Amino acid sequence: MKLPSQGFYVDIGQINGQSCRIWTRRFGSTPSVPSPPGQREPLPLVLIHGMASGLALFALNIEAWARERLVYAIDLPGFARSSRPAFSSDPETAEGQFVVALEEWRRQLKLAKICLLGHSFGGYLSCAYALQHPEHVGHLIAADPWGFPERPKDLAQRYNLPWYVKAIFGVARHFNPLASLRAVGPYGPKVVKRMRPDLIRKFRPLFTSDEENMEVVPNYIYHCNVQTPSGESAFHSLMSSFAWSKFPMFPRLAQLSPSVPLTVIYGGLSWVTAIPAEDFATIRPDPQAYTSVKILKQSSHHVYVDEMDLFNDLVNKACVVSQEKFKAT
């Protein structure tokens, strides 16, 4: 990326008795000239990646967001370059540990109020954070969020799954999702390249050649996941099966403060089940509760890169909404 940035660790204390540091990268700079009286600085935007990922997957988006505000991107505890503490095996406690980690990170950086954008599992955790700390969230943006709907009771019948697929899923649910990637050792980047060439090619604009693209991205994804899988284990404890959470987030949004604007952006071609805007209106009936649901029809689960310009524009507009509400208060 050409945009200047600063990378640093934030010490957030301990998780389960183990010290934890969160790798952070800040883009943009605080204006040297204070804003005129009565005008607030734009709220910073904080980016939370999904499972099996790291902050660099937002590399194509950040410049469009950092023109007007500070942008912070982090590696969640247990992922990428952050510490790998052992989370509780109790799913409710593990979720709470992520929320405490995010709050301590915010407190250490003295960020009074933020726009919070989370993708996939990061979207789930961003919502969990906003439920506990609404006073610090100027706008909550969930990008193709994982773990929102309840798991259908008739899942096998609905999709008419053959017996051997049920057997595979029955065995696989007892293991961490990426255990097989670690099992192949140094062949891992080749496995990533073979299994996800579609994801790798999405980042081609960052590189000078196809060869560089096909070398750097699979290596990054592999090294985000080859270390002690503590974050992945926490995700595993939270899921009822890979696509569903033990504590579905959508019903819990009824408790989200009306003061927190919510934008949800789905990929029309994603495996994530999109919840209709009408259902969000039902769960957040307060007329003061800003709620926007968008579906980008040509996007997969990686909605932030498939229709990048449109996604970037939606996020910038959401941040403006948060700024207007922040001014009003």
Tab-separated table of C-alpha atoms in Angstrom:
chain	number	residue	atom	x	y	z
A	1	MET	CA	0.000	0.000	0.000
A	2	LYS	CA	1.161	3.552	-0.759
A	3	LEU	CA	-0.745	5.073	2.134
A	4	PRO	CA	1.582	5.745	5.107
A	5	SER	CA	0.752	3.854	8.285
A	6	GLN	CA	2.121	2.975	11.701
A	7	GLY	CA	2.154	-0.578	13.054
A	8	PHE	CA	2.362	-1.259	16.795
A	9	TYR	CA	1.267	-3.631	19.539
A	10	VAL	CA	-1.284	-2.680	22.189
A	11	ASP	CA	-0.879	-4.480	25.503
A	12	ILE	CA	-4.376	-5.302	26.766
A	13	GLY	CA	-3.353	-7.206	29.899
A	14	GLN	CA	-4.349	-10.846	30.230
A	15	ILE	CA	-6.809	-13.322	28.747
A	16	ASN	CA	-7.251	-16.446	30.867
A	17	GLY	CA	-4.180	-15.499	32.854
A	18	GLN	CA	-1.971	-15.131	29.760
A	19	SER	CA	-0.571	-11.807	28.563
A	20	CYS	CA	-2.030	-10.551	25.311
A	21	ARG	CA	-0.944	-7.920	22.789
A	22	ILE	CA	-3.063	-6.864	19.817
A	23	TRP	CA	-1.265	-6.036	16.573
A	24	THR	CA	-2.600	-2.724	15.295
A	25	ARG	CA	-2.021	-0.615	12.205
A	26	ARG	CA	-3.155	3.016	12.054
A	27	PHE	CA	-3.730	4.802	8.748
A	28	GLY	CA	-4.061	8.537	8.238
A	29	SER	CA	-3.036	11.202	10.701
A	30	THR	CA	-4.672	13.485	13.228
A	31	PRO	CA	-5.122	16.979	11.680
A	32	SER	CA	-2.455	19.443	12.838
A	33	VAL	CA	-5.003	22.271	12.803
A	34	PRO	CA	-7.922	21.852	15.257
A	35	SER	CA	-11.431	21.843	13.847
A	36	PRO	CA	-13.416	25.083	14.059
A	37	PRO	CA	-15.435	25.604	17.266
A	38	GLY	CA	-18.561	23.458	17.308
A	39	GLN	CA	-17.247	21.025	14.694
A	40	ARG	CA	-16.051	17.609	15.857
A	41	GLU	CA	-13.298	15.530	14.297
A	42	PRO	CA	-14.547	12.594	12.197
A	43	LEU	CA	-14.918	9.450	14.270
A	44	PRO	CA	-12.140	6.902	13.686
A	45	LEU	CA	-13.040	3.706	11.853
A	46	VAL	CA	-11.934	0.415	13.428
A	47	LEU	CA	-11.722	-2.721	11.261
A	48	ILE	CA	-12.234	-6.259	12.611
A	49	HIS	CA	-11.375	-9.140	10.267
A	50	GLY	CA	-13.087	-12.525	10.065
A	51	MET	CA	-12.094	-16.100	10.933
A	52	ALA	CA	-8.862	-17.458	9.383
A	53	SER	CA	-7.871	-13.943	8.404
A	54	GLY	CA	-5.910	-10.854	9.368
A	55	LEU	CA	-6.069	-7.092	8.972
A	56	ALA	CA	-4.223	-7.097	5.609
A	57	LEU	CA	-7.304	-8.399	3.822
A	58	PHE	CA	-8.690	-4.852	4.087
A	59	ALA	CA	-5.702	-3.525	2.097
A	60	LEU	CA	-7.790	-2.661	-0.978
A	61	ASN	CA	-10.314	-0.637	1.050
A	62	ILE	CA	-8.401	1.372	3.605
A	63	GLU	CA	-7.202	4.230	1.398
A	64	ALA	CA	-10.794	5.120	0.425
A	65	TRP	CA	-11.731	5.353	4.105
A	66	ALA	CA	-8.591	7.052	5.432
A	67	ARG	CA	-9.013	10.203	3.325
A	68	GLU	CA	-11.461	11.662	5.821
A	69	ARG	CA	-10.664	9.922	9.120
A	70	LEU	CA	-8.211	7.825	11.068
A	71	VAL	CA	-8.524	4.115	10.326
A	72	TYR	CA	-7.373	1.423	12.747
A	73	ALA	CA	-7.100	-2.199	11.623
A	74	ILE	CA	-6.345	-4.932	14.151
A	75	ASP	CA	-5.534	-8.614	14.263
A	76	LEU	CA	-7.952	-10.191	16.731
A	77	PRO	CA	-6.391	-11.975	19.715
A	78	GLY	CA	-5.661	-15.534	18.655
A	79	PHE	CA	-5.189	-14.616	14.989
A	80	ALA	CA	-2.428	-13.404	12.628
A	81	ARG	CA	0.230	-11.289	14.419
A	82	SER	CA	-1.588	-10.858	17.737
A	83	SER	CA	-0.917	-12.954	20.846
A	84	ARG	CA	-2.349	-16.472	21.037
A	85	PRO	CA	-3.798	-16.795	24.555
A	86	ALA	CA	-5.909	-19.832	25.382
A	87	PHE	CA	-9.551	-18.742	25.438
A	88	SER	CA	-12.095	-20.404	27.695
A	89	SER	CA	-13.707	-23.540	26.276
A	90	ASP	CA	-17.037	-22.207	27.504
A	91	PRO	CA	-18.517	-20.363	24.494
A	92	GLU	CA	-20.253	-17.608	26.455
A	93	THR	CA	-17.079	-16.898	28.410
A	94	ALA	CA	-14.956	-16.963	25.221
A	95	GLU	CA	-17.226	-14.405	23.562
A	96	GLY	CA	-16.954	-12.227	26.638
A	97	GLN	CA	-13.165	-12.464	26.524
A	98	PHE	CA	-13.130	-11.106	22.961
A	99	VAL	CA	-15.401	-8.232	24.031
A	100	VAL	CA	-13.180	-7.398	27.025
A	101	ALA	CA	-10.111	-7.488	24.749
A	102	LEU	CA	-11.689	-5.047	22.274
A	103	GLU	CA	-12.776	-2.716	25.064
A	104	GLU	CA	-9.327	-2.712	26.676
A	105	TRP	CA	-7.762	-2.038	23.263
A	106	ARG	CA	-10.091	0.961	22.796
A	107	ARG	CA	-9.359	2.195	26.310
A	108	GLN	CA	-5.595	1.957	25.845
A	109	LEU	CA	-5.812	4.056	22.662
A	110	LYS	CA	-8.142	6.576	24.362
A	111	LEU	CA	-10.740	6.406	21.580
A	112	ALA	CA	-13.917	7.825	23.085
A	113	LYS	CA	-16.210	6.814	20.223
A	114	ILE	CA	-15.602	4.762	17.073
A	115	CYS	CA	-17.223	3.515	13.920
A	116	LEU	CA	-16.841	-0.262	14.134
A	117	LEU	CA	-16.731	-2.431	11.010
A	118	GLY	CA	-16.521	-6.219	11.288
A	119	HIS	CA	-16.491	-8.830	8.540
A	120	SER	CA	-17.906	-12.347	9.054
A	121	PHE	CA	-16.843	-13.540	12.542
A	122	GLY	CA	-15.573	-9.996	13.079
A	123	GLY	CA	-19.110	-8.778	12.376
A	124	TYR	CA	-20.465	-11.094	15.056
A	125	LEU	CA	-17.874	-9.908	17.581
A	126	SER	CA	-18.458	-6.248	16.663
A	127	CYS	CA	-22.142	-6.691	17.470
A	128	ALA	CA	-21.288	-8.435	20.745
A	129	TYR	CA	-19.077	-5.457	21.621
A	130	ALA	CA	-21.761	-2.895	20.695
A	131	LEU	CA	-24.309	-4.694	22.888
A	132	GLN	CA	-22.011	-4.288	25.891
A	133	HIS	CA	-20.527	-0.874	25.108
A	134	PRO	CA	-23.023	1.130	23.016
A	135	GLU	CA	-21.722	4.432	24.392
A	136	HIS	CA	-18.466	3.936	22.468
A	137	VAL	CA	-19.961	2.956	19.095
A	138	GLY	CA	-20.856	5.740	16.677
A	139	HIS	CA	-21.897	3.317	13.931
A	140	LEU	CA	-21.926	-0.479	13.814
A	141	ILE	CA	-21.219	-1.928	10.357
A	142	ALA	CA	-21.561	-5.698	9.859
A	143	ALA	CA	-20.165	-6.973	6.549
A	144	ASP	CA	-21.664	-10.343	5.580
A	145	PRO	CA	-21.756	-11.221	9.276
A	146	TRP	CA	-21.418	-14.778	10.534
A	147	GLY	CA	-23.655	-16.239	13.217
A	148	PHE	CA	-26.787	-14.112	12.844
A	149	PRO	CA	-29.715	-16.502	12.067
A	150	GLU	CA	-30.678	-19.495	14.160
A	151	ARG	CA	-29.653	-22.917	12.845
A	152	PRO	CA	-32.611	-24.541	11.034
A	153	LYS	CA	-33.870	-27.597	12.900
A	154	ASP	CA	-34.545	-29.394	9.605
A	155	LEU	CA	-31.183	-28.544	8.057
A	156	ALA	CA	-30.400	-32.015	6.683
A	157	GLN	CA	-33.892	-32.425	5.244
A	158	ARG	CA	-34.015	-28.910	3.821
A	159	TYR	CA	-30.842	-29.424	1.798
A	160	ASN	CA	-31.382	-33.160	1.237
A	161	LEU	CA	-27.848	-33.999	2.326
A	162	PRO	CA	-26.651	-37.541	1.524
A	163	TRP	CA	-25.580	-39.790	4.409
A	164	TYR	CA	-21.865	-39.516	3.668
A	165	VAL	CA	-21.967	-35.679	3.774
A	166	LYS	CA	-23.725	-35.867	7.143
A	167	ALA	CA	-21.020	-38.277	8.325
A	168	ILE	CA	-18.208	-35.962	7.187
A	169	PHE	CA	-19.762	-32.968	8.920
A	170	GLY	CA	-20.393	-35.083	12.003
A	171	VAL	CA	-16.694	-35.907	12.269
A	172	ALA	CA	-15.385	-32.485	11.182
A	173	ARG	CA	-17.328	-30.573	13.824
A	174	HIS	CA	-15.094	-32.102	16.501
A	175	PHE	CA	-11.977	-30.462	15.032
A	176	ASN	CA	-10.791	-26.910	14.506
A	177	PRO	CA	-11.803	-25.747	10.993
A	178	LEU	CA	-8.226	-25.350	9.738
A	179	ALA	CA	-6.600	-28.328	11.437
A	180	SER	CA	-5.973	-29.952	8.046
A	181	LEU	CA	-4.097	-26.861	6.817
A	182	ARG	CA	-1.676	-27.105	9.720
A	183	ALA	CA	-1.343	-30.860	9.227
A	184	VAL	CA	0.292	-30.448	5.801
A	185	GLY	CA	3.068	-28.284	7.270
A	186	PRO	CA	5.203	-26.373	4.750
A	187	TYR	CA	2.907	-27.445	1.899
A	188	GLY	CA	0.228	-25.196	3.419
A	189	PRO	CA	0.688	-22.218	1.034
A	190	LYS	CA	0.352	-24.578	-1.946
A	191	VAL	CA	-2.850	-25.973	-0.450
A	192	VAL	CA	-4.234	-22.437	-0.013
A	193	LYS	CA	-3.271	-21.627	-3.611
A	194	ARG	CA	-5.038	-24.740	-4.894
A	195	MET	CA	-8.135	-24.431	-2.724
A	196	ARG	CA	-8.767	-20.663	-2.928
A	197	PRO	CA	-7.395	-19.222	-6.201
A	198	ASP	CA	-10.567	-17.103	-6.392
A	199	LEU	CA	-9.794	-15.359	-3.106
A	200	ILE	CA	-6.135	-14.861	-4.001
A	201	ARG	CA	-6.957	-13.202	-7.349
A	202	LYS	CA	-9.198	-10.647	-5.644
A	203	PHE	CA	-6.026	-8.934	-4.385
A	204	ARG	CA	-4.269	-8.783	-7.764
A	205	PRO	CA	-4.477	-4.925	-7.888
A	206	LEU	CA	-2.003	-4.734	-4.997
A	207	PHE	CA	0.802	-6.440	-6.927
A	208	THR	CA	3.014	-5.776	-9.903
A	209	SER	CA	2.632	-9.299	-11.328
A	210	ASP	CA	0.458	-12.400	-11.188
A	211	GLU	CA	3.418	-14.354	-9.815
A	212	GLU	CA	3.823	-11.977	-6.878
A	213	ASN	CA	0.089	-12.067	-6.182
A	214	MET	CA	0.034	-15.897	-6.193
A	215	GLU	CA	3.057	-16.011	-3.899
A	216	VAL	CA	2.339	-13.366	-1.272
A	217	VAL	CA	-1.395	-13.850	-0.575
A	218	PRO	CA	-1.381	-17.629	0.054
A	219	ASN	CA	1.701	-17.236	2.250
A	220	TYR	CA	-0.049	-14.511	4.245
A	221	ILE	CA	-3.210	-16.577	4.734
A	222	TYR	CA	-1.160	-19.638	5.675
A	223	HIS	CA	0.962	-17.813	8.251
A	224	CYS	CA	-2.125	-16.167	9.749
A	225	ASN	CA	-3.339	-19.667	10.591
A	226	VAL	CA	-0.343	-21.972	11.062
A	227	GLN	CA	0.459	-20.845	14.617
A	228	THR	CA	-1.304	-21.965	17.806
A	229	PRO	CA	-4.987	-21.805	16.794
A	230	SER	CA	-6.333	-20.199	19.956
A	231	GLY	CA	-8.694	-17.791	18.189
A	232	GLU	CA	-9.807	-20.579	15.890
A	233	SER	CA	-10.485	-22.796	18.922
A	234	ALA	CA	-12.599	-20.018	20.439
A	235	PHE	CA	-14.539	-19.758	17.160
A	236	HIS	CA	-14.992	-23.537	17.217
A	237	SER	CA	-16.464	-23.386	20.717
A	238	LEU	CA	-18.874	-20.639	19.613
A	239	MET	CA	-20.207	-22.427	16.529
A	240	SER	CA	-22.959	-25.046	16.529
A	241	SER	CA	-21.776	-25.961	13.037
A	242	PHE	CA	-19.532	-23.925	10.763
A	243	ALA	CA	-22.248	-21.567	9.482
A	244	TRP	CA	-24.186	-21.095	12.736
A	245	SER	CA	-23.488	-19.780	16.204
A	246	LYS	CA	-24.570	-21.319	19.499
A	247	PHE	CA	-25.756	-17.827	20.428
A	248	PRO	CA	-27.359	-16.429	17.238
A	249	MET	CA	-26.761	-12.702	17.063
A	250	PHE	CA	-29.869	-11.535	15.227
A	251	PRO	CA	-32.385	-12.076	18.103
A	252	ARG	CA	-29.924	-10.389	20.466
A	253	LEU	CA	-29.994	-7.198	18.379
A	254	ALA	CA	-33.345	-6.419	20.001
A	255	GLN	CA	-31.185	-5.340	22.967
A	256	LEU	CA	-28.935	-3.065	20.892
A	257	SER	CA	-29.300	0.527	22.017
A	258	PRO	CA	-31.357	2.660	19.582
A	259	SER	CA	-28.561	5.215	19.841
A	260	VAL	CA	-26.251	2.915	17.832
A	261	PRO	CA	-26.772	3.206	14.055
A	262	LEU	CA	-26.567	-0.190	12.354
A	263	THR	CA	-25.612	-0.944	8.746
A	264	VAL	CA	-25.546	-4.536	7.483
A	265	ILE	CA	-24.029	-5.293	4.076
A	266	TYR	CA	-24.602	-8.753	2.595
A	267	GLY	CA	-23.093	-10.443	-0.444
A	268	GLY	CA	-25.810	-11.663	-2.775
A	269	LEU	CA	-23.699	-14.682	-3.797
A	270	SER	CA	-22.442	-15.478	-0.296
A	271	TRP	CA	-22.978	-18.679	1.687
A	272	VAL	CA	-24.082	-16.476	4.596
A	273	THR	CA	-27.870	-16.336	4.961
A	274	ALA	CA	-29.055	-12.760	4.393
A	275	ILE	CA	-31.755	-11.595	6.785
A	276	PRO	CA	-34.335	-9.314	5.101
A	277	ALA	CA	-34.480	-5.617	5.946
A	278	GLU	CA	-38.078	-6.103	7.133
A	279	ASP	CA	-36.880	-8.478	9.850
A	280	PHE	CA	-34.298	-5.959	11.024
A	281	ALA	CA	-37.055	-3.334	11.194
A	282	THR	CA	-39.069	-5.718	13.368
A	283	ILE	CA	-36.189	-6.442	15.733
A	284	ARG	CA	-35.326	-2.700	15.989
A	285	PRO	CA	-38.765	-1.000	15.932
A	286	ASP	CA	-37.699	2.232	17.649
A	287	PRO	CA	-37.987	5.046	15.050
A	288	GLN	CA	-34.818	6.579	16.519
A	289	ALA	CA	-32.838	3.411	15.716
A	290	TYR	CA	-31.100	3.939	12.365
A	291	THR	CA	-30.930	0.588	10.513
A	292	SER	CA	-29.810	0.018	6.923
A	293	VAL	CA	-29.570	-3.347	5.149
A	294	LYS	CA	-27.875	-3.603	1.761
A	295	ILE	CA	-27.313	-6.610	-0.508
A	296	LEU	CA	-24.537	-6.343	-3.087
A	297	LYS	CA	-25.859	-8.730	-5.696
A	298	GLN	CA	-22.554	-9.560	-7.413
A	299	SER	CA	-20.602	-10.161	-4.204
A	300	SER	CA	-19.510	-13.339	-2.470
A	301	HIS	CA	-18.754	-13.627	1.253
A	302	HIS	CA	-15.781	-11.313	0.657
A	303	VAL	CA	-18.169	-8.476	-0.080
A	304	TYR	CA	-15.544	-5.831	0.738
A	305	VAL	CA	-13.470	-6.693	-2.367
A	306	ASP	CA	-16.018	-8.103	-4.847
A	307	GLU	CA	-17.827	-4.779	-5.269
A	308	MET	CA	-15.123	-2.721	-3.641
A	309	ASP	CA	-16.074	0.785	-4.768
A	310	LEU	CA	-19.717	0.348	-3.820
A	311	PHE	CA	-18.783	-1.199	-0.483
A	312	ASN	CA	-16.302	1.591	0.272
A	313	ASP	CA	-18.940	4.185	-0.535
A	314	LEU	CA	-21.504	2.532	1.767
A	315	VAL	CA	-19.003	2.492	4.620
A	316	ASN	CA	-18.070	6.149	4.092
A	317	LYS	CA	-21.746	7.105	4.089
A	318	ALA	CA	-22.310	5.129	7.282
A	319	CYS	CA	-19.466	7.018	8.942
A	320	VAL	CA	-21.096	10.295	7.903
A	321	VAL	CA	-24.357	9.159	9.519
A	322	SER	CA	-22.446	8.443	12.726
A	323	GLN	CA	-20.826	11.871	12.576
A	324	GLU	CA	-24.180	13.613	12.221
A	325	LYS	CA	-25.620	11.725	15.203
A	326	PHE	CA	-22.444	12.437	17.178
A	327	LYS	CA	-22.821	16.172	16.480
A	328	ALA	CA	-26.426	16.050	17.635
A	329	THR	CA	-25.365	14.631	21.015
